[in-house]
mmCIF file of N, CA and C in Angstrom:
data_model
loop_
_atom_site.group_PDB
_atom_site.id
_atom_site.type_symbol
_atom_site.label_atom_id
_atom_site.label_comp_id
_atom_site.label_asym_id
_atom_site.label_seq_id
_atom_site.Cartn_x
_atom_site.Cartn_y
_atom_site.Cartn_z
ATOM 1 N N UNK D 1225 99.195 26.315 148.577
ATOM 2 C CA UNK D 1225 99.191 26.007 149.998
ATOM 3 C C UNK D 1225 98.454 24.702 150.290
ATOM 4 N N UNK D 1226 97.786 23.962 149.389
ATOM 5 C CA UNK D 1226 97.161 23.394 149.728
ATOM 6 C C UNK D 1226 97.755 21.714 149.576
ATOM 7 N N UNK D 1227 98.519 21.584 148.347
ATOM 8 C CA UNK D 1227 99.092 19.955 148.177
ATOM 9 C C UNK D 1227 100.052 20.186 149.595
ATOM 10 N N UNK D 1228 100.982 21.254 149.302
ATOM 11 C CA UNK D 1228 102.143 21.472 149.781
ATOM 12 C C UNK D 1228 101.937 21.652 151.355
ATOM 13 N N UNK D 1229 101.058 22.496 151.875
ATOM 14 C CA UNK D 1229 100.250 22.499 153.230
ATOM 15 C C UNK D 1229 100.961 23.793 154.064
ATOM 16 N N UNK D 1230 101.543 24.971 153.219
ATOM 17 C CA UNK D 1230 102.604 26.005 153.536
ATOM 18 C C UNK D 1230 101.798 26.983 154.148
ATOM 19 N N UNK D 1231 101.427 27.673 155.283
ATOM 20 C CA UNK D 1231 100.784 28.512 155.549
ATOM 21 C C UNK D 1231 101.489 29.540 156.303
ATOM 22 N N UNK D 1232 101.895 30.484 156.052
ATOM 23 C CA UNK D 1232 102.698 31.734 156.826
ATOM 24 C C UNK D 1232 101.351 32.470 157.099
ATOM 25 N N UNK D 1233 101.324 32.742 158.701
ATOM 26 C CA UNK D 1233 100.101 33.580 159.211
ATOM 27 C C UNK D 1233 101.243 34.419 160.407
ATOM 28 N N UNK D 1234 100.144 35.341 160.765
ATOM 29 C CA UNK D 1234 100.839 36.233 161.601
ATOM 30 C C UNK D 1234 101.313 35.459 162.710
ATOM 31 N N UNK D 1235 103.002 35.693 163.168
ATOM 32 C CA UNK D 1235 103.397 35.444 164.211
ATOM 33 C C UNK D 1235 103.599 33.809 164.063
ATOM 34 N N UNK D 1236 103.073 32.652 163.198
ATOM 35 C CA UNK D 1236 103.530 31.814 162.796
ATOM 36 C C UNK D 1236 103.705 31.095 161.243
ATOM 37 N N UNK D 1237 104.358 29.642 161.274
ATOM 38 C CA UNK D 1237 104.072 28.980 159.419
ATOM 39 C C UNK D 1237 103.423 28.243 160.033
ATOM 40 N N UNK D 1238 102.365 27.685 159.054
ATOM 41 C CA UNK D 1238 101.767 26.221 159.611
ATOM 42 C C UNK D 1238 101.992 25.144 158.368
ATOM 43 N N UNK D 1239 102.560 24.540 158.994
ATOM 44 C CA UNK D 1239 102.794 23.315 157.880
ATOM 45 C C UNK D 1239 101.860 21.795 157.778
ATOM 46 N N UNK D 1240 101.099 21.680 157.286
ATOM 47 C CA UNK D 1240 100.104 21.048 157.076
ATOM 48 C C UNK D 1240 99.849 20.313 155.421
ATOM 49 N N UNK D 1241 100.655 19.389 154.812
ATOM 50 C CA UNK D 1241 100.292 18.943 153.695
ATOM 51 C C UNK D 1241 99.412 17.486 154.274
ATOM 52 N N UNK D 1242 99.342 16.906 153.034
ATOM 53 C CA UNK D 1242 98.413 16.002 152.955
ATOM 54 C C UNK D 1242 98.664 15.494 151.796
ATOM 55 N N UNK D 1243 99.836 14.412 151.337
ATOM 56 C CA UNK D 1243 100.661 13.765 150.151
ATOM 57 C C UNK D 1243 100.031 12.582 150.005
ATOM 58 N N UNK D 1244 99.748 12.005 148.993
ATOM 59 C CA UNK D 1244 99.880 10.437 148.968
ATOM 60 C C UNK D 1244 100.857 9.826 148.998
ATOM 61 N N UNK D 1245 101.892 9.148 149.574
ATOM 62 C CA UNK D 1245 102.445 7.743 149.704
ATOM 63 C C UNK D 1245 103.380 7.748 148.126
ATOM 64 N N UNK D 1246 102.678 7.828 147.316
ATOM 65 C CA UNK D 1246 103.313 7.614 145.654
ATOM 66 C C UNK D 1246 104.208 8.804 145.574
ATOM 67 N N UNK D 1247 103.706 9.861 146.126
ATOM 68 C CA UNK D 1247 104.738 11.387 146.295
ATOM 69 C C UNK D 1247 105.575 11.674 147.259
ATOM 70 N N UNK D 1248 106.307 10.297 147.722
ATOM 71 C CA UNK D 1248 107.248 10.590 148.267
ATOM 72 C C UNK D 1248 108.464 10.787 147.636
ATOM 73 N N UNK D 1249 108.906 11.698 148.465
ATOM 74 C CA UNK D 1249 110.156 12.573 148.163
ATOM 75 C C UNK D 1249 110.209 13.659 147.232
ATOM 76 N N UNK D 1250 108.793 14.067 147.080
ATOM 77 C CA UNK D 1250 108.236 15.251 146.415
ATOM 78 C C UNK D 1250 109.490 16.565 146.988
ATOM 79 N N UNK D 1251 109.781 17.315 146.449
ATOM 80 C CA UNK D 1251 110.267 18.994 146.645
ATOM 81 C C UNK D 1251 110.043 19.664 145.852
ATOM 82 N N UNK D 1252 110.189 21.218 146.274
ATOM 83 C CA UNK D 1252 109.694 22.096 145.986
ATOM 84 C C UNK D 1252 110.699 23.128 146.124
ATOM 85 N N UNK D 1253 110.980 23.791 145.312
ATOM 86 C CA UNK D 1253 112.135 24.991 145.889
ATOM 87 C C UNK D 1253 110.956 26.938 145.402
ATOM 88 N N UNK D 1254 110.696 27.597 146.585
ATOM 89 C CA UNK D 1254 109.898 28.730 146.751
ATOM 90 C C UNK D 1254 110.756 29.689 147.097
ATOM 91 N N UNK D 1255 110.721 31.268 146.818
ATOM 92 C CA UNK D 1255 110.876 32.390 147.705
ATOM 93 C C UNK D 1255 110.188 32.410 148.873
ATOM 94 N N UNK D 1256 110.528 32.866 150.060
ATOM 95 C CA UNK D 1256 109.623 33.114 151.236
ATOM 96 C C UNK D 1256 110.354 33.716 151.638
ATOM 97 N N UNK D 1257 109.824 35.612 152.053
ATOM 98 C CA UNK D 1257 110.607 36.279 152.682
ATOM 99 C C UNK D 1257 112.294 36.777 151.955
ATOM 100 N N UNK D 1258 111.935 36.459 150.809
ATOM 101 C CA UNK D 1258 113.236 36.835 150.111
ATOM 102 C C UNK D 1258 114.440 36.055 150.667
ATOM 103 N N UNK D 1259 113.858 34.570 150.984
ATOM 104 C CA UNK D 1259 114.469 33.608 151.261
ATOM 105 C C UNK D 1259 114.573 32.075 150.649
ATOM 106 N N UNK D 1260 115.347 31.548 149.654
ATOM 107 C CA UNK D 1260 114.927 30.528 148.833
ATOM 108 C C UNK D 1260 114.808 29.423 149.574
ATOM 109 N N UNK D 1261 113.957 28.890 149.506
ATOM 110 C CA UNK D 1261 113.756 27.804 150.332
ATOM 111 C C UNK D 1261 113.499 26.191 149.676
ATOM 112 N N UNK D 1262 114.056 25.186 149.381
ATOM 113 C CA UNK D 1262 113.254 23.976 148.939
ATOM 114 C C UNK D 1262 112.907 22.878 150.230
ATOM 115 N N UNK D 1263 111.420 22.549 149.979
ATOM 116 C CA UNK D 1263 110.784 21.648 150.683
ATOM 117 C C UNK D 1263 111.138 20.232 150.557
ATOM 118 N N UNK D 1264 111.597 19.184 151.065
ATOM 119 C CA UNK D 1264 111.173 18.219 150.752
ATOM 120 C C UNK D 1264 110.498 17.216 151.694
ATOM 121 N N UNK D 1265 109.256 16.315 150.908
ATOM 122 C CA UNK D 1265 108.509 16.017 151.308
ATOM 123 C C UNK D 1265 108.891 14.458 151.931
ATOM 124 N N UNK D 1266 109.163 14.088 152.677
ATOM 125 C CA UNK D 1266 109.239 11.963 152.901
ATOM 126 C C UNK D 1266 107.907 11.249 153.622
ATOM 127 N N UNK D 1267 107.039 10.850 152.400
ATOM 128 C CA UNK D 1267 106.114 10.395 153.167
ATOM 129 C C UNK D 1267 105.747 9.208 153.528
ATOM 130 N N UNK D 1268 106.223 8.706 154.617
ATOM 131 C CA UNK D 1268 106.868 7.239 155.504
ATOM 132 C C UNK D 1268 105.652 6.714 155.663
ATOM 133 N N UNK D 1269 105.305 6.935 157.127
ATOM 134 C CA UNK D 1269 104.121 6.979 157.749
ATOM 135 C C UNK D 1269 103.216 6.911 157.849
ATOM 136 N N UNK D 1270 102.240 7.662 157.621
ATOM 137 C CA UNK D 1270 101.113 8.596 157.505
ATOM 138 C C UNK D 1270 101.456 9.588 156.051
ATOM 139 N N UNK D 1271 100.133 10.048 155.522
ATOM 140 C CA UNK D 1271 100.311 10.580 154.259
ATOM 141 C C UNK D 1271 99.760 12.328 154.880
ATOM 142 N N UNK D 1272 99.465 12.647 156.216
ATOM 143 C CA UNK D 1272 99.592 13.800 156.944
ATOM 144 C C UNK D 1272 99.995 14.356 158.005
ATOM 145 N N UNK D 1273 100.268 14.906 158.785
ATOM 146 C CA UNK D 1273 100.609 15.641 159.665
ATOM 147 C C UNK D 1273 102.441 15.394 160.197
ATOM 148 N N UNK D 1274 102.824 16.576 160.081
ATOM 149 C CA UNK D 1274 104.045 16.305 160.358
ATOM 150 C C UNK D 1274 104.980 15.577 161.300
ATOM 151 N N UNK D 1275 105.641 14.757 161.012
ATOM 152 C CA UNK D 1275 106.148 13.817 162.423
ATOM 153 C C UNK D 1275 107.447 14.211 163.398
ATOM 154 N N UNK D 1276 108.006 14.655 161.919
ATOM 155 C CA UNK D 1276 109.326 15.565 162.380
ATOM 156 C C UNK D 1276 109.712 16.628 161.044
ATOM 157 N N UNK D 1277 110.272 17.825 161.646
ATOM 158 C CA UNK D 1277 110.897 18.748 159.991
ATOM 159 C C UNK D 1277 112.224 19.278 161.055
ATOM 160 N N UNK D 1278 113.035 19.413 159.786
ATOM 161 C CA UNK D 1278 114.192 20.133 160.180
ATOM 162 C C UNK D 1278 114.418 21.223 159.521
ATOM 163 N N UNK D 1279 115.119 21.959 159.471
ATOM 164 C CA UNK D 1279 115.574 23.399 158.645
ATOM 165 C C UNK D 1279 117.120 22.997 158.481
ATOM 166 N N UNK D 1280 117.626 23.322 157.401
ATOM 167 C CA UNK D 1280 119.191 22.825 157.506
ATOM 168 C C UNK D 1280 120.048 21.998 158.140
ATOM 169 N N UNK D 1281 119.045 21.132 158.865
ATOM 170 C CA UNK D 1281 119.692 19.675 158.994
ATOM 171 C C UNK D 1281 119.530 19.786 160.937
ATOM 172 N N UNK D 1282 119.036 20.865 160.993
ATOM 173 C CA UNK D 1282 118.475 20.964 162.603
ATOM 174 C C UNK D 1282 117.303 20.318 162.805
ATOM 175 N N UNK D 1283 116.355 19.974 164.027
ATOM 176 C CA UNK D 1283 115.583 19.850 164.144
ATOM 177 C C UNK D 1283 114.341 20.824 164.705
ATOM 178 N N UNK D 1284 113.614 21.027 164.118
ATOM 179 C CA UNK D 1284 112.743 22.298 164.876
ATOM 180 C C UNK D 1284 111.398 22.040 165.616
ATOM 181 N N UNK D 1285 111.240 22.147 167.019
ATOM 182 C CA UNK D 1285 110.212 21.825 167.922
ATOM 183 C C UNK D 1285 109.212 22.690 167.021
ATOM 184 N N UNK D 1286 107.845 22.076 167.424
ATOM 185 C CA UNK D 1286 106.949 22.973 166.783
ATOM 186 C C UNK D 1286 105.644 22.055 167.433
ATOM 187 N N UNK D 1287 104.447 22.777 167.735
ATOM 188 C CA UNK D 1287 102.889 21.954 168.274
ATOM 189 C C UNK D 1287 102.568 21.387 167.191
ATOM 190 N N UNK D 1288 101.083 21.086 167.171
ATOM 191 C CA UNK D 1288 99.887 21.036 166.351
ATOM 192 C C UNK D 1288 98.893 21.749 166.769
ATOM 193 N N UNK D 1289 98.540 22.094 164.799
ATOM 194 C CA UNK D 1289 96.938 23.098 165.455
ATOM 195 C C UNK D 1289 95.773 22.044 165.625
ATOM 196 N N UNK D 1290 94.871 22.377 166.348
ATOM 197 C CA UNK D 1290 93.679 21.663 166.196
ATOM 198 C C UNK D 1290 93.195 21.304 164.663
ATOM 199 N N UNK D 1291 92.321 19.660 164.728
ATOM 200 C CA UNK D 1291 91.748 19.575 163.423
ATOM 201 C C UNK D 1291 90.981 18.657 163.975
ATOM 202 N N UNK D 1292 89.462 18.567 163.861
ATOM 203 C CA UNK D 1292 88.685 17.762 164.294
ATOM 204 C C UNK D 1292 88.918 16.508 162.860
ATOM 205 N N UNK D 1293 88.963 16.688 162.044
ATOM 206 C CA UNK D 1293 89.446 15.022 161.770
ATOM 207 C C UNK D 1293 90.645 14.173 161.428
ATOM 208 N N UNK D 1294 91.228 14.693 161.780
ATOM 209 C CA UNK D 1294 92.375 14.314 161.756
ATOM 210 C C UNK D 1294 93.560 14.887 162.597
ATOM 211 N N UNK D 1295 94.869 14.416 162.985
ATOM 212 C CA UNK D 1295 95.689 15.009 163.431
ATOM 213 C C UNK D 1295 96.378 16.298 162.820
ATOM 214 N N UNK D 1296 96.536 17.576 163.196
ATOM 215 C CA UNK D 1296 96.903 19.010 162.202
ATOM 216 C C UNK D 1296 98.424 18.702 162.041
ATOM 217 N N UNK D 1297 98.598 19.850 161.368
ATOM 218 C CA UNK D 1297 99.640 20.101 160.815
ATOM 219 C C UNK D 1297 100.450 21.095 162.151
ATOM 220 N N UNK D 1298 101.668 20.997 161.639
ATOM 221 C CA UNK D 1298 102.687 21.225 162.392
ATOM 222 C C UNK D 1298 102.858 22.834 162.287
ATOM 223 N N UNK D 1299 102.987 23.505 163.770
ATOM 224 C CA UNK D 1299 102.781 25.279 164.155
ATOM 225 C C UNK D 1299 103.952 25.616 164.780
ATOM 226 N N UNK D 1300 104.921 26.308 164.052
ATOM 227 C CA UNK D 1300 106.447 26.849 164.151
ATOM 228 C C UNK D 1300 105.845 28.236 164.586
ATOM 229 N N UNK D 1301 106.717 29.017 165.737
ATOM 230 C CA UNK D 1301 106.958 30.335 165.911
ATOM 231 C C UNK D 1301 107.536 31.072 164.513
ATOM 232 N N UNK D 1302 106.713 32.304 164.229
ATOM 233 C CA UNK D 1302 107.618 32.377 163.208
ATOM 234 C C UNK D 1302 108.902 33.223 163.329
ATOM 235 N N UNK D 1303 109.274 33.432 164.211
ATOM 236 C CA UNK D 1303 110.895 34.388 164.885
ATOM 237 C C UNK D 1303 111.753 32.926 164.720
ATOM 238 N N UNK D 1304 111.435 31.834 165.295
ATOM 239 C CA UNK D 1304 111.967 30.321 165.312
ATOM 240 C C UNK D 1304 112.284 29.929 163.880
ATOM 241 N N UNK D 1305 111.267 29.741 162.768
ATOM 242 C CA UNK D 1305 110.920 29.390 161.233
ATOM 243 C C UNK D 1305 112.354 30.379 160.635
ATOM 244 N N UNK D 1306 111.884 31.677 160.480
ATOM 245 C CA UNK D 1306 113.192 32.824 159.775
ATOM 246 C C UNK D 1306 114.290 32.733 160.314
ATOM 247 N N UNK D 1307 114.676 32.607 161.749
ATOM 248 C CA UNK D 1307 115.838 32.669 162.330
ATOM 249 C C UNK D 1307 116.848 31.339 161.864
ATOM 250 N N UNK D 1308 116.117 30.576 161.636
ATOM 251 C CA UNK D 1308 116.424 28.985 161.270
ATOM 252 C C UNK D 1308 117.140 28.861 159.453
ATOM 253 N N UNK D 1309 116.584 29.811 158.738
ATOM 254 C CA UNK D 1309 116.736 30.190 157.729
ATOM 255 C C UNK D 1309 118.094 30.963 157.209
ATOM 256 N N UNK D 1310 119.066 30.535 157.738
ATOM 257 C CA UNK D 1310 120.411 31.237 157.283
ATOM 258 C C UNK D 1310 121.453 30.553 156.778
ATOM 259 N N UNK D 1311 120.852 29.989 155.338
ATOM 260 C CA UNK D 1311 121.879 29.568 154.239
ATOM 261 C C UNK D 1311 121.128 30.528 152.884
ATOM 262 N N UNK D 1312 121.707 30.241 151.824
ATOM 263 C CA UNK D 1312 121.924 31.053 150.753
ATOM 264 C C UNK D 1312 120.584 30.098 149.956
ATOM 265 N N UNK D 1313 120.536 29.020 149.926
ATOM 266 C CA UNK D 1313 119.359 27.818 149.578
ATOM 267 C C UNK D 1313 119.320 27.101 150.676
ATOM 268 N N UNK D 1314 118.093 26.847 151.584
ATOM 269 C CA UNK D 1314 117.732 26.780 152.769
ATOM 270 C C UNK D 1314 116.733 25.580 152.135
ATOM 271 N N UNK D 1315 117.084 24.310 153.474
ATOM 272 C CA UNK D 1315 116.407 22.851 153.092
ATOM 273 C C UNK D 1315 115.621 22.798 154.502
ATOM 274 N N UNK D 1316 114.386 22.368 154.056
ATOM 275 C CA UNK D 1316 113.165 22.404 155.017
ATOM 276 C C UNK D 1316 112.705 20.736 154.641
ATOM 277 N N UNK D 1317 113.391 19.700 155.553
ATOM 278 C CA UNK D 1317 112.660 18.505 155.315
ATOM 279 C C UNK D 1317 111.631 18.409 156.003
ATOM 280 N N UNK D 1318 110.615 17.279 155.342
ATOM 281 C CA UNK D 1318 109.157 17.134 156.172
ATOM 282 C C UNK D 1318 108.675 16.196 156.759
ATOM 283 N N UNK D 1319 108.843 15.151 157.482
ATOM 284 C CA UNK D 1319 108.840 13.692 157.348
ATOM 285 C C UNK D 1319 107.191 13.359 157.787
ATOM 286 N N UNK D 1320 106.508 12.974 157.091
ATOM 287 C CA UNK D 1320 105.467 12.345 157.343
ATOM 288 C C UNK D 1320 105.368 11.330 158.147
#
């Protein structure tokens, strides 16, 4: 959870990595929920907080949690996150 920044908590995911620049276009392919999922990472920008993510090529609104030093990571409903999740291998881009 921690390169990757994956946090499933009750009622939401929080997505929060923190990449260097050299790891762009990092992915990751995980179970979640008996759902295969691969991450991939584009880190443009900023080397944290999410700028935009999509789920299968959608775009998904989502806040930020608080972080006193820095800007947080990105806070999906999680009814929004699973519902979003309906392919057989499910692509979660991340854009830094």
């Amino acid at each position: 959870s921690r390169l990757l920044g994956l946090r499933p908590e009750v009622g939401k995911v929080t997505i929060d990595p923190v990449i260097p620049h050299s790891m762009d276009g990092l992915s990751a392919t995980i179970n979640f929920m008996d759902r295969a999922i691969t991450y991939i990472y584009n880190v443009k920008q900023d080397n944290f907080s999410p700028k935009k993510i999509t789920i299968n090529g959608n775009a998904i609104d989502f806040t930020y949690e608080e972080n006193k030093y820095r800007k947080g990571g990105a806070v999906i409903p999680a009814d929004l996150f699973l519902s979003s999740l309906n392919q057989q291998v499910n692509i979660v881009e991340i854009q830094l």
